[in-house]
PDB file of C-alpha atoms in Angstrom:
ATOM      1  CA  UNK A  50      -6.259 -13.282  40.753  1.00 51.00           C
ATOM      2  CA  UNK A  51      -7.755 -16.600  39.281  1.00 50.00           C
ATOM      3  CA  UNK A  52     -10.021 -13.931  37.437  1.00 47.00           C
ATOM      4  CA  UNK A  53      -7.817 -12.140  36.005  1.00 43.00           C
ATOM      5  CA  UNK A  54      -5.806 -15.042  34.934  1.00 43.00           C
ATOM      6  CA  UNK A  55      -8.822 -15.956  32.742  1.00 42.00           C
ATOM      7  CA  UNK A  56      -9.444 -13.183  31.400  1.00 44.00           C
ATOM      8  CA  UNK A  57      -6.000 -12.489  29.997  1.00 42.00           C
ATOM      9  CA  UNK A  58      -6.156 -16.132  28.370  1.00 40.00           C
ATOM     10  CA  UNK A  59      -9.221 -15.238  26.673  1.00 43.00           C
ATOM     11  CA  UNK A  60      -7.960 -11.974  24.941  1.00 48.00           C
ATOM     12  CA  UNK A  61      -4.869 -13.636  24.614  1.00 51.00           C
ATOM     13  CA  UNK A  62      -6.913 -16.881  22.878  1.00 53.00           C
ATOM     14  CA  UNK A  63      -8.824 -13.937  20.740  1.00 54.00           C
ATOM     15  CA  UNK A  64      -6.222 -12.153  19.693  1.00 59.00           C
ATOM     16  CA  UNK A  65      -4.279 -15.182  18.497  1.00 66.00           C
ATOM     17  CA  UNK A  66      -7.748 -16.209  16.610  1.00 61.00           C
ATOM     18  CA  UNK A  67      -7.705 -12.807  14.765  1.00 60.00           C
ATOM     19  CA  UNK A  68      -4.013 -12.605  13.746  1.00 61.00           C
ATOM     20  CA  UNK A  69      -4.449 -16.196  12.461  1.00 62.00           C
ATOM     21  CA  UNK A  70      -6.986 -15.157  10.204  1.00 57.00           C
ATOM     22  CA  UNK A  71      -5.869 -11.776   9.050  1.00 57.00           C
ATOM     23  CA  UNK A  72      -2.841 -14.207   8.072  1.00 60.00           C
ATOM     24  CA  UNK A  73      -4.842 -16.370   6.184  1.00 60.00           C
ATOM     25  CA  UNK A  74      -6.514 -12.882   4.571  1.00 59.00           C
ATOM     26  CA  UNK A  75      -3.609 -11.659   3.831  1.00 67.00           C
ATOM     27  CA  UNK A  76      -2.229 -14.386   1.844  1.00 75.00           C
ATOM     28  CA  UNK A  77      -4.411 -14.880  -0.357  1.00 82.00           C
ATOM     29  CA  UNK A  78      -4.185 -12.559  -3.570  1.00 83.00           C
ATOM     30  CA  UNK A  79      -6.960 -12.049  -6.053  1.00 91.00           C
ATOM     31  CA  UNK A  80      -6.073 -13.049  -9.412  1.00 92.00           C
ATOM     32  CA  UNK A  81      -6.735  -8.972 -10.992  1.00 93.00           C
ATOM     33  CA  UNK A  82      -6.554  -8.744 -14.985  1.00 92.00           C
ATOM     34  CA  UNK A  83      -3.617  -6.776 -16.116  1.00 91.00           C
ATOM     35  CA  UNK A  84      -2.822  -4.351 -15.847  1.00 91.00           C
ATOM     36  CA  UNK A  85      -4.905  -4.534 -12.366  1.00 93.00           C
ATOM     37  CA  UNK A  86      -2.924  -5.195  -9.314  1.00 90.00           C
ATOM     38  CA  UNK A  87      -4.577  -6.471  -6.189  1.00 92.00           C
ATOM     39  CA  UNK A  88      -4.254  -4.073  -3.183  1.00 92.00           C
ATOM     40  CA  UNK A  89      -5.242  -4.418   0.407  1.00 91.00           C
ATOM     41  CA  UNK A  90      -6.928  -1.120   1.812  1.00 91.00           C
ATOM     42  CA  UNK A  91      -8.987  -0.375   4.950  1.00 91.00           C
ATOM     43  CA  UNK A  92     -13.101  -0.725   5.130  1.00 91.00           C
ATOM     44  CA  UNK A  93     -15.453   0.026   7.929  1.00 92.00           C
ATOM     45  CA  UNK A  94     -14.326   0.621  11.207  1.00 92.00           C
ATOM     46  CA  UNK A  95     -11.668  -1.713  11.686  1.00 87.00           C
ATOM     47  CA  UNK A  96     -11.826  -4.028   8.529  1.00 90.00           C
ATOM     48  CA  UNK A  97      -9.867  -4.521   5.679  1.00 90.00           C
ATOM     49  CA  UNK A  98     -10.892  -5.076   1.898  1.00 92.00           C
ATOM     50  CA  UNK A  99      -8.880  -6.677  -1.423  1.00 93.00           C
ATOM     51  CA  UNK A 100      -9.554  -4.691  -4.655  1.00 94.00           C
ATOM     52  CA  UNK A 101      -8.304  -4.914  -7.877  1.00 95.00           C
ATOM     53  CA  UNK A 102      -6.948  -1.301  -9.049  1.00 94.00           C
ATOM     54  CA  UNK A 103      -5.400  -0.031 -11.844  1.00 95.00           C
ATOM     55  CA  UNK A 104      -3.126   2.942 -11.143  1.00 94.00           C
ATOM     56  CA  UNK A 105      -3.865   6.097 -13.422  1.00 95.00           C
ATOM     57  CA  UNK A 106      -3.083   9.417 -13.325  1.00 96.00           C
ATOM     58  CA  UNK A 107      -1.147  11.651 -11.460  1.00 98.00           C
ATOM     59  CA  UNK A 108       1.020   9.722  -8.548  1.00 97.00           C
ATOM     60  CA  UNK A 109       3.095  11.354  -5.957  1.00 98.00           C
ATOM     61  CA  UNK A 110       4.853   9.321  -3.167  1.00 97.00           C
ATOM     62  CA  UNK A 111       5.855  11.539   0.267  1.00 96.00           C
ATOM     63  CA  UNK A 112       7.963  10.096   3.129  1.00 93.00           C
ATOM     64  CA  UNK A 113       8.902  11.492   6.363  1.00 92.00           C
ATOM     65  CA  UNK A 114       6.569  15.162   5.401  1.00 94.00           C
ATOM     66  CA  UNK A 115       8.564  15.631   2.447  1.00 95.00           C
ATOM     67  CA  UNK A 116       7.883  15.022  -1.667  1.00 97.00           C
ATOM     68  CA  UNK A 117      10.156  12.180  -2.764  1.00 97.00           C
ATOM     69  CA  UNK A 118       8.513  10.952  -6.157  1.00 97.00           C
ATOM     70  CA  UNK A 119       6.210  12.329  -8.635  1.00 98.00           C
ATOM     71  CA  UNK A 120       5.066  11.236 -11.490  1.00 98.00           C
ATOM     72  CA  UNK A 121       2.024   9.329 -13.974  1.00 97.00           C
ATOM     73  CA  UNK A 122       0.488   6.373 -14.615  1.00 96.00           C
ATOM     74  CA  UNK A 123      -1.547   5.547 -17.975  1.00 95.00           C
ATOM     75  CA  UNK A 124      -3.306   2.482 -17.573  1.00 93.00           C
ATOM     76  CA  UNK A 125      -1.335   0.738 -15.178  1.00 93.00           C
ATOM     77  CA  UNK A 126       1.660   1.677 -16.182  1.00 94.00           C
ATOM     78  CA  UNK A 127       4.654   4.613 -15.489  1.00 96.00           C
ATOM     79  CA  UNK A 128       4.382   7.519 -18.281  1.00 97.00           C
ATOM     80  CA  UNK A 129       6.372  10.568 -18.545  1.00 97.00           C
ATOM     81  CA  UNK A 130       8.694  12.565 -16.507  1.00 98.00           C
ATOM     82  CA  UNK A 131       8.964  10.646 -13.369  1.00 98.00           C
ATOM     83  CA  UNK A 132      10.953  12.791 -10.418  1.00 98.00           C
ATOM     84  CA  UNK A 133      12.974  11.846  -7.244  1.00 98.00           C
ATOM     85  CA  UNK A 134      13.586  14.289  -4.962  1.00 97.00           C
ATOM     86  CA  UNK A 135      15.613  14.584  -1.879  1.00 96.00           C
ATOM     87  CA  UNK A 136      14.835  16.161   1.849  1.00 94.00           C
ATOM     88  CA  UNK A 137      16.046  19.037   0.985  1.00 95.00           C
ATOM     89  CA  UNK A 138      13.663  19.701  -2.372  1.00 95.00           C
ATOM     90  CA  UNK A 139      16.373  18.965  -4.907  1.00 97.00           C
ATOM     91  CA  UNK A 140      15.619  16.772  -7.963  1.00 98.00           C
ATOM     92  CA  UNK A 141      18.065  13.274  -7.648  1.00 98.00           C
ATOM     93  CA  UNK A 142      16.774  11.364 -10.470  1.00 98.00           C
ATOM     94  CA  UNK A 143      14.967  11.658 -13.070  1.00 98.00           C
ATOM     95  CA  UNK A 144      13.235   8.468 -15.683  1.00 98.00           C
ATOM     96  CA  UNK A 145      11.784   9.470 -19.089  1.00 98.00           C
ATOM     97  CA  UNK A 146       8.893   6.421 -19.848  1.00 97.00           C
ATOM     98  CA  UNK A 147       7.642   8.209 -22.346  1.00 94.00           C
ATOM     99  CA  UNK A 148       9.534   5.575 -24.724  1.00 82.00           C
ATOM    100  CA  UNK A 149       7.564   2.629 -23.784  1.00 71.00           C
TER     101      UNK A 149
END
């Protein structure tokens, strides 16, 4: 029992080690030139990398297996058409950014 008692602390102690520093990770934010943003993403097996990115070209956002928004980005930025759509395919919205 003792043994087990150990053990548990220890992955318990380990864990706590790792979300402290995945903490400390995540709070930091690179300082990207615009129109960069800084985005977290995986890397390697179980790691996790900060890159600056800057969004162009077609986008589309799905949630819950459907299509809910389409639309593009030109450097960094929304152009166009963008589209909302609900569950059921239908077009909700609608934002022209064409005029930017």
């Amino acid at each position: 029992m003792r043994t087990f008692v150990v053990a548990t602390c220890l992955i318990i102690a380990g864990c706590d080690s790792e979300l402290a520093q995945n903490q400390v990770f995540e709070g930091t934010k690179l300082d990207c030139p615009s129109p960069a943003v800084a985005q977290f993403e995986p890397w390697g097996k179980a790691g996790t990398q900060q890159i600056c990115k800057i969004k162009h070209g077609p986008f589309e956002a799905w949630e819950s297996g459907y299509l809910h928004l389409k639309g593009e980005y030109e450097n960094g930025k929304e152009a166009g058409v963008w589209i909302w759509y609900g569950k059921d395919g239908n077009v909700e919205r609608t934002v022209d950014y064409s005029g930017r």
